[in-house]
XYZ file of C-alpha atoms in Angstrom:
140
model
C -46.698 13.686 -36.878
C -43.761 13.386 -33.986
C -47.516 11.225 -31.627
C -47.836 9.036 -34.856
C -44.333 8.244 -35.360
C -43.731 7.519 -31.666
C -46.756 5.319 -32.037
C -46.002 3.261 -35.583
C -42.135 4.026 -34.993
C -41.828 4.619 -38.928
C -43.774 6.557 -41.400
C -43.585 7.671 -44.682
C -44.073 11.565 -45.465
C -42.127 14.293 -47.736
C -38.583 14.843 -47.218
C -39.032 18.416 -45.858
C -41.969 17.856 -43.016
C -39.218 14.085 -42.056
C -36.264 16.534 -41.658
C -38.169 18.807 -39.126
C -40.049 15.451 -37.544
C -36.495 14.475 -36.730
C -35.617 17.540 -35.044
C -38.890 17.190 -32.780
C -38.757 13.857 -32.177
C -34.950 13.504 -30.948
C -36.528 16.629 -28.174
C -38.943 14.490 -27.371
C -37.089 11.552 -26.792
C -34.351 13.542 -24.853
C -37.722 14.409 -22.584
C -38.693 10.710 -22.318
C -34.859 10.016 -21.301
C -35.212 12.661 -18.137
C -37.865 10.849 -16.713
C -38.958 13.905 -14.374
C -42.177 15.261 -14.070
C -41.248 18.341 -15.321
C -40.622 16.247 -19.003
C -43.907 14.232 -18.676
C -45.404 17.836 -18.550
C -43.470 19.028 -21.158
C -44.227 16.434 -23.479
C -47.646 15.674 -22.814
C -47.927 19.346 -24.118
C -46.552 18.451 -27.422
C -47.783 15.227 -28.100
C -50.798 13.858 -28.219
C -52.240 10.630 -26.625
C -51.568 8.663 -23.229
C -50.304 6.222 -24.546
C -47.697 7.943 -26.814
C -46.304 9.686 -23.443
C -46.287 6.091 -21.632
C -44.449 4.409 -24.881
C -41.904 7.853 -25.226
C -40.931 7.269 -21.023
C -41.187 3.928 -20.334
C -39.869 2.082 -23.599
C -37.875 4.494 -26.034
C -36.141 5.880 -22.980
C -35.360 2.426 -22.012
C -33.964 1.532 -25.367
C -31.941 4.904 -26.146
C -30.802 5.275 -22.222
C -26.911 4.694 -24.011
C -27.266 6.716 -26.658
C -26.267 10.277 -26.566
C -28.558 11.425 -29.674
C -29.850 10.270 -33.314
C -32.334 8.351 -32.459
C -33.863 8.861 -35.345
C -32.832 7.942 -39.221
C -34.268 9.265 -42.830
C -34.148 7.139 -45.723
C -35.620 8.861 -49.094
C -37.603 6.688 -50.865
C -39.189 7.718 -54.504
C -41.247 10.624 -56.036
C -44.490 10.861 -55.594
C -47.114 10.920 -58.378
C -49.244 13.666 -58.129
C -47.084 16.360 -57.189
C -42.804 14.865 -58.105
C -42.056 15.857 -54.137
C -39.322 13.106 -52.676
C -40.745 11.030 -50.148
C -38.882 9.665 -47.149
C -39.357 7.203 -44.679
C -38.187 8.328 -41.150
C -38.126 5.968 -38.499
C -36.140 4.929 -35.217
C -33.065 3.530 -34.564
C -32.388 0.132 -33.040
C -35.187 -1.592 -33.086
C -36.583 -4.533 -34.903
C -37.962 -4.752 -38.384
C -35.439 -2.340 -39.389
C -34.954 -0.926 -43.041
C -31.394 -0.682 -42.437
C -29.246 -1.916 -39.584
C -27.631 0.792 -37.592
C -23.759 1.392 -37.950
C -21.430 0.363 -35.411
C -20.021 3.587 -33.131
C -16.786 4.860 -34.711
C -14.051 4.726 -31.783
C -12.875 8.675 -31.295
C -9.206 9.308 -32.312
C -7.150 9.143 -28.908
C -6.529 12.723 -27.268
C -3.132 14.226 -28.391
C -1.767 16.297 -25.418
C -1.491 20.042 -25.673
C 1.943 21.859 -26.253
C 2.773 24.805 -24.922
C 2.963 28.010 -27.766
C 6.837 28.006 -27.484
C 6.918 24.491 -28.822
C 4.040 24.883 -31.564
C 5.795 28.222 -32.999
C 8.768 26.173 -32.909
C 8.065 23.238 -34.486
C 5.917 25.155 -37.402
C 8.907 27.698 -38.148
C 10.900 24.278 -38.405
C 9.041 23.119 -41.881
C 8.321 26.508 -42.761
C 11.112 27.796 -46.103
C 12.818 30.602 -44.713
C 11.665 33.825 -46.038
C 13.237 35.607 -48.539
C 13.788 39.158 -48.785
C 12.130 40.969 -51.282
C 14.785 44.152 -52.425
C 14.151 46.851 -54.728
C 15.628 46.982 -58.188
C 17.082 50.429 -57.857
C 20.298 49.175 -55.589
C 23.076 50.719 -57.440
């Protein structure tokens, strides 16, 4: 399934065999992104067809060389007939004919700098209620 998807770049298959496609896949293009020949080895293994190994290092490693990983996306589709098991489409990223447009990148929140414990214990006994003493009832 990960040779045919490479090939088509979408396909349409139960929700359960697209979540582990996308697994293998993303490994695959991770290989394809290495470019050695210790990857071409390594993938050639695993999938099947020359021309799915040429198309996994020469073009999806071109187009994903930016992205750090999810290259690949799962959209669930209907129910099928026979059996009621939920389909899904899975499919790459960024690329044309899309069924839905990737998101932009969310910006990461700016690094706070680390305090030292002193300051932390400080500042967290500062909104803290003080604590209050719990005493018997036998003080006579």
């Amino acid at each position: 399934m990960v040779s045919q998807l490479v090939k088509h770049e979408r396909i349409e298959t139960t929700v359960a065999k697209a979540k582990e496609v996308r697994r293998l896949a993303d490994n695959m293009v991770q290989l394809g992104k290495e470019g050695s020949l210790c990857a071409a080895r390594r993938a050639a293994a695993f999938v099947r067809g020359d021309d799915v190994i040429h198309k996994l290092f020469t073009e999806l490693a071109y187009r994903y060389k930016d992205r750090a990983g999810g290259y690949t996306r799962m959209l669930r589709t209907r129910i099928r007939v026979g059996d009621a098991a939920p389909m899904a489409y899975i499919e790459f990223i960024d690329r044309e004919n899309e069924l839905r447009q990737s998101k932009p990148a969310t910006p990461q929140p700016p690094q706070r700098a680390p305090m030292d414990p002193w300051t932390r214990s400080k500042l967290c006994r500062q909104y803290a209620p003080p604590k209050e003493e719990k005493s018997s009832g036998n003080e006579d």
